[in-house]
Amino acid sequence: MADFSGFNQSCQEKLPLVIACMAFLIATAMASKIHTHTFVIQSKTVTKLCATHNIITVNGQLPGPTLYVSNGDTLIVKVFNKAQHNATIHWHGIRQLRTAWADGPEYITQCPIQPGGNYTYRFTITGQQGTLWWHAHSSWLRATVYGALIISPTQGESYPFSKPDQEIPILLGEWWNANPIDVINEATRTGGGPNNSDAFTINGHPGDLYPCSASDTFRVAVKTGQTNLLRVINGALNTDLFVTLANHEMTVVAVDALYTKPHKTQVIMLGPGQTTDVLVNFTKTAGRFYLAARAYASGQGISFDNTTATAIFEYSKGSLSTSVTPKLPKLPMYNDTKTVIKFEKSLRSLASVDHPVSVPQKVDENLFYTVGLGLINCPNQSCAGPNGARFAASMNNHSFVLPKSMSILQAHHFGIKGVFTKGFPDNPPLQFDYTSKNISTGLWFTEKSTTVKVLKYNTAVQVIIQGTGILVAESHPIHLHGYDFYIVGSGFGNYNEEKDSKKFNLVDPLKRNTVNIPVNGWAAIRFVADNPGTWLFHCHLDLHIGWGLAMVFVVPDGPDYVSTLEKPPSDLPKC
Ligand code: C2O
């Protein structure tokens, strides 16, 4: 049967006549497919970096399976949990119109799938195309439980650029020579910081700059004259990454599955959660070239994994050679904030007839959220964080803690009290000089709560996300579930409404689902709350989400069928 949940904004924008829109949707529904997959979350033994490890995988693969779908298609993924940990799968960047039950963050839209349990995720891709991904959304499981989700344009539509000769997913990951769940559990026990990772990976391979990894290197054959599309995904747990390809220029054409104006660059930077599509012209006649990924570490004095992952792009007429040493690209310094800001400021939405911009020109809700680290007191100063306290993080000084008895979506949908509280503040409880070098210790301390902000259906929302210098200032990749948003402005220091709002780009701002808040700075985002559900808004550094850098937007149903949440699936896991 035709699925009209696709009666969406983009159709109405392009085809204002209802009849034309209906005809378009019927045609789309007839062309759309249903893809059924089985994910078995299971343990697997792998040899990596000179040792043998037991890791949790999907179907024994690292990274997990790449899913290929088209806009308008429906995905049905049956997930069986055969591991010893609770697990859920999140479809990062998928809007989940009417299907918030399939979004995946544990205790937000569902209880986790317990060991031995299963749950089937069902959702339709509506008005989206490009590079997204999926990952576990439970503790640090996503370190090894993640994969690409590639959405082609609807049949009969095409890219806003010439069809590339090859399309190559490049999934960046972060690797510990230990069980990542043990690493975070130990840090949680002591209240201190966790061990840094031991490597970064490209499509699961660290590359030959690491010990015992000569054959654990991702290699791609390319031909002279080809133009290839690299779909780069930062799946690292806690690290922003620079990526560059030796002796080849890249042209950015999309981020987070949203097209951009073509932008030429030598280097790209992705916060965890972000994706970037680049076209590369392979113009050399021969040779081997490294694609390299290394940390952008914006927090001064914070230790980080300073290793470099590599893949090899090799020109070949037949079999691949190993006789030539690949050329290493020049990577920016780990603290090169200037390059990051220059790159991000140069990206703009495509803003074409087929891919129009619809940034709210006026806002109904004007929110101001601080984001940053903090501390929680421990009895007798017995914790391993600064001053014997426990590390925490917060938004507007609320350090988010997950409920335990049921998900926020269930509690909201069935009107059950006591699971969360409303009234997440629209402004910081105290105003202070957020980006000052010496913030008084009295402001370092935060408290835990499960507090949400209710947004009326169809409200135009602006959030100023203001970084703080509490403990240490650093860049935060802030991700919103269920929505894409426009980044209308950003800058260093404290946001100044009078001065900064005048410079907002309301013409062709970049649209995405994860924004990097500049270190010691701010960003302004806008979106329309047109998707009912309970949507996690959080830092995509898993370390920070665990410390409480999160909150939830609750969007009640709208007035009609297309704005009403579906009934919960009958197999929704119980807590
Ligand atoms: Cu990539 Cu809350 O997720």
JSON list of N, CA and C and ligand atoms in Angstrom, two decimals, residues 90-93 103 105 133 135-137 142 272-273 479-481 513-514 536 538-540 542 545, ligand 1:
[
{"chain": "A", "resi": 90, "resn": "HIS", "atom": "N", "xyz": [20.71, 3.39, 16.85]},
{"chain": "A", "resi": 90, "resn": "HIS", "atom": "CA", "xyz": [20.21, 4.72, 16.47]},
{"chain": "A", "resi": 90, "resn": "HIS", "atom": "C", "xyz": [20.57, 4.97, 15.02]},
{"chain": "A", "resi": 91, "resn": "TRP", "atom": "N", "xyz": [19.65, 5.57, 14.27]},
{"chain": "A", "resi": 91, "resn": "TRP", "atom": "CA", "xyz": [19.83, 5.85, 12.85]},
{"chain": "A", "resi": 91, "resn": "TRP", "atom": "C", "xyz": [20.14, 7.33, 12.75]},
{"chain": "A", "resi": 92, "resn": "HIS", "atom": "N", "xyz": [21.41, 7.65, 12.85]},
{"chain": "A", "resi": 92, "resn": "HIS", "atom": "CA", "xyz": [21.87, 9.02, 13.07]},
{"chain": "A", "resi": 92, "resn": "HIS", "atom": "C", "xyz": [21.53, 9.91, 11.88]},
{"chain": "A", "resi": 93, "resn": "GLY", "atom": "N", "xyz": [20.67, 10.91, 12.11]},
{"chain": "A", "resi": 93, "resn": "GLY", "atom": "CA", "xyz": [20.32, 11.86, 11.06]},
{"chain": "A", "resi": 93, "resn": "GLY", "atom": "C", "xyz": [19.00, 11.56, 10.38]},
{"chain": "A", "resi": 103, "resn": "ASP", "atom": "N", "xyz": [13.85, 5.60, 16.83]},
{"chain": "A", "resi": 103, "resn": "ASP", "atom": "CA", "xyz": [15.04, 6.46, 16.83]},
{"chain": "A", "resi": 103, "resn": "ASP", "atom": "C", "xyz": [16.23, 5.80, 17.52]},
{"chain": "A", "resi": 105, "resn": "PRO", "atom": "N", "xyz": [17.90, 5.98, 20.91]},
{"chain": "A", "resi": 105, "resn": "PRO", "atom": "CA", "xyz": [18.69, 6.24, 22.11]},
{"chain": "A", "resi": 105, "resn": "PRO", "atom": "C", "xyz": [18.05, 5.61, 23.34]},
{"chain": "A", "resi": 133, "resn": "TRP", "atom": "N", "xyz": [24.55, 7.48, 8.96]},
{"chain": "A", "resi": 133, "resn": "TRP", "atom": "CA", "xyz": [25.11, 6.27, 9.53]},
{"chain": "A", "resi": 133, "resn": "TRP", "atom": "C", "xyz": [24.25, 5.78, 10.67]},
{"chain": "A", "resi": 135, "resn": "HIS", "atom": "N", "xyz": [24.43, 3.71, 14.62]},
{"chain": "A", "resi": 135, "resn": "HIS", "atom": "CA", "xyz": [25.35, 3.29, 15.67]},
{"chain": "A", "resi": 135, "resn": "HIS", "atom": "C", "xyz": [24.59, 2.90, 16.93]},
{"chain": "A", "resi": 136, "resn": "ALA", "atom": "N", "xyz": [25.22, 2.10, 17.78]},
{"chain": "A", "resi": 136, "resn": "ALA", "atom": "CA", "xyz": [24.62, 1.76, 19.07]},
{"chain": "A", "resi": 136, "resn": "ALA", "atom": "C", "xyz": [24.46, 3.04, 19.87]},
{"chain": "A", "resi": 137, "resn": "HIS", "atom": "N", "xyz": [23.44, 3.09, 20.72]},
{"chain": "A", "resi": 137, "resn": "HIS", "atom": "CA", "xyz": [23.22, 4.29, 21.56]},
{"chain": "A", "resi": 137, "resn": "HIS", "atom": "C", "xyz": [23.01, 3.83, 22.99]},
{"chain": "A", "resi": 142, "resn": "ARG", "atom": "N", "xyz": [29.00, 1.95, 20.88]},
{"chain": "A", "resi": 142, "resn": "ARG", "atom": "CA", "xyz": [29.14, 2.37, 19.49]},
{"chain": "A", "resi": 142, "resn": "ARG", "atom": "C", "xyz": [30.60, 2.42, 19.03]},
{"chain": "A", "resi": 272, "resn": "PRO", "atom": "N", "xyz": [32.68, 14.13, 15.87]},
{"chain": "A", "resi": 272, "resn": "PRO", "atom": "CA", "xyz": [31.98, 12.86, 15.94]},
{"chain": "A", "resi": 272, "resn": "PRO", "atom": "C", "xyz": [30.50, 13.04, 15.61]},
{"chain": "A", "resi": 273, "resn": "GLY", "atom": "N", "xyz": [29.97, 12.17, 14.75]},
{"chain": "A", "resi": 273, "resn": "GLY", "atom": "CA", "xyz": [28.57, 12.26, 14.34]},
{"chain": "A", "resi": 273, "resn": "GLY", "atom": "C", "xyz": [28.41, 12.87, 12.97]},
{"chain": "A", "resi": 479, "resn": "HIS", "atom": "N", "xyz": [24.55, 17.48, 18.74]},
{"chain": "A", "resi": 479, "resn": "HIS", "atom": "CA", "xyz": [23.68, 16.75, 17.80]},
{"chain": "A", "resi": 479, "resn": "HIS", "atom": "C", "xyz": [22.23, 16.80, 18.28]},
{"chain": "A", "resi": 480, "resn": "LEU", "atom": "N", "xyz": [21.32, 17.03, 17.33]},
{"chain": "A", "resi": 480, "resn": "LEU", "atom": "CA", "xyz": [19.89, 16.99, 17.63]},
{"chain": "A", "resi": 480, "resn": "LEU", "atom": "C", "xyz": [19.25, 15.80, 16.91]},
{"chain": "A", "resi": 481, "resn": "HIS", "atom": "N", "xyz": [18.57, 14.96, 17.66]},
{"chain": "A", "resi": 481, "resn": "HIS", "atom": "CA", "xyz": [17.84, 13.84, 17.06]},
{"chain": "A", "resi": 481, "resn": "HIS", "atom": "C", "xyz": [16.55, 14.35, 16.40]},
{"chain": "A", "resi": 513, "resn": "ASN", "atom": "N", "xyz": [22.85, 18.12, 11.08]},
{"chain": "A", "resi": 513, "resn": "ASN", "atom": "CA", "xyz": [22.26, 17.60, 12.32]},
{"chain": "A", "resi": 513, "resn": "ASN", "atom": "C", "xyz": [23.22, 17.65, 13.50]},
{"chain": "A", "resi": 514, "resn": "THR", "atom": "N", "xyz": [24.48, 18.03, 13.25]},
{"chain": "A", "resi": 514, "resn": "THR", "atom": "CA", "xyz": [25.48, 18.10, 14.31]},
{"chain": "A", "resi": 514, "resn": "THR", "atom": "C", "xyz": [26.35, 19.33, 14.08]},
{"chain": "A", "resi": 536, "resn": "LEU", "atom": "N", "xyz": [16.55, 13.75, 21.76]},
{"chain": "A", "resi": 536, "resn": "LEU", "atom": "CA", "xyz": [17.76, 14.00, 22.52]},
{"chain": "A", "resi": 536, "resn": "LEU", "atom": "C", "xyz": [18.61, 15.07, 21.82]},
{"chain": "A", "resi": 538, "resn": "HIS", "atom": "N", "xyz": [22.34, 16.62, 22.33]},
{"chain": "A", "resi": 538, "resn": "HIS", "atom": "CA", "xyz": [23.48, 16.26, 23.19]},
{"chain": "A", "resi": 538, "resn": "HIS", "atom": "C", "xyz": [24.82, 16.44, 22.50]},
{"chain": "A", "resi": 539, "resn": "CYS", "atom": "N", "xyz": [25.87, 16.45, 23.33]},
{"chain": "A", "resi": 539, "resn": "CYS", "atom": "CA", "xyz": [27.23, 16.44, 22.80]},
{"chain": "A", "resi": 539, "resn": "CYS", "atom": "C", "xyz": [27.51, 15.04, 22.28]},
{"chain": "A", "resi": 540, "resn": "HIS", "atom": "N", "xyz": [28.06, 14.96, 21.04]},
{"chain": "A", "resi": 540, "resn": "HIS", "atom": "CA", "xyz": [28.32, 13.64, 20.45]},
{"chain": "A", "resi": 540, "resn": "HIS", "atom": "C", "xyz": [29.67, 13.06, 20.85]},
{"chain": "A", "resi": 542, "resn": "ASP", "atom": "N", "xyz": [31.03, 10.78, 23.32]},
{"chain": "A", "resi": 542, "resn": "ASP", "atom": "CA", "xyz": [30.33, 9.86, 24.23]},
{"chain": "A", "resi": 542, "resn": "ASP", "atom": "C", "xyz": [30.72, 10.09, 25.68]},
{"chain": "A", "resi": 545, "resn": "ILE", "atom": "N", "xyz": [28.38, 12.93, 26.86]},
{"chain": "A", "resi": 545, "resn": "ILE", "atom": "CA", "xyz": [26.97, 12.58, 27.04]},
{"chain": "A", "resi": 545, "resn": "ILE", "atom": "C", "xyz": [26.81, 11.79, 28.33]},
{"chain": "B", "resi": 1, "resn": "C2O", "atom": "CU1", "xyz": [24.75, 9.80, 16.65]},
{"chain": "B", "resi": 1, "resn": "C2O", "atom": "CU2", "xyz": [22.47, 10.60, 19.97]},
{"chain": "B", "resi": 1, "resn": "C2O", "atom": "O1", "xyz": [23.59, 10.19, 18.32]}
]
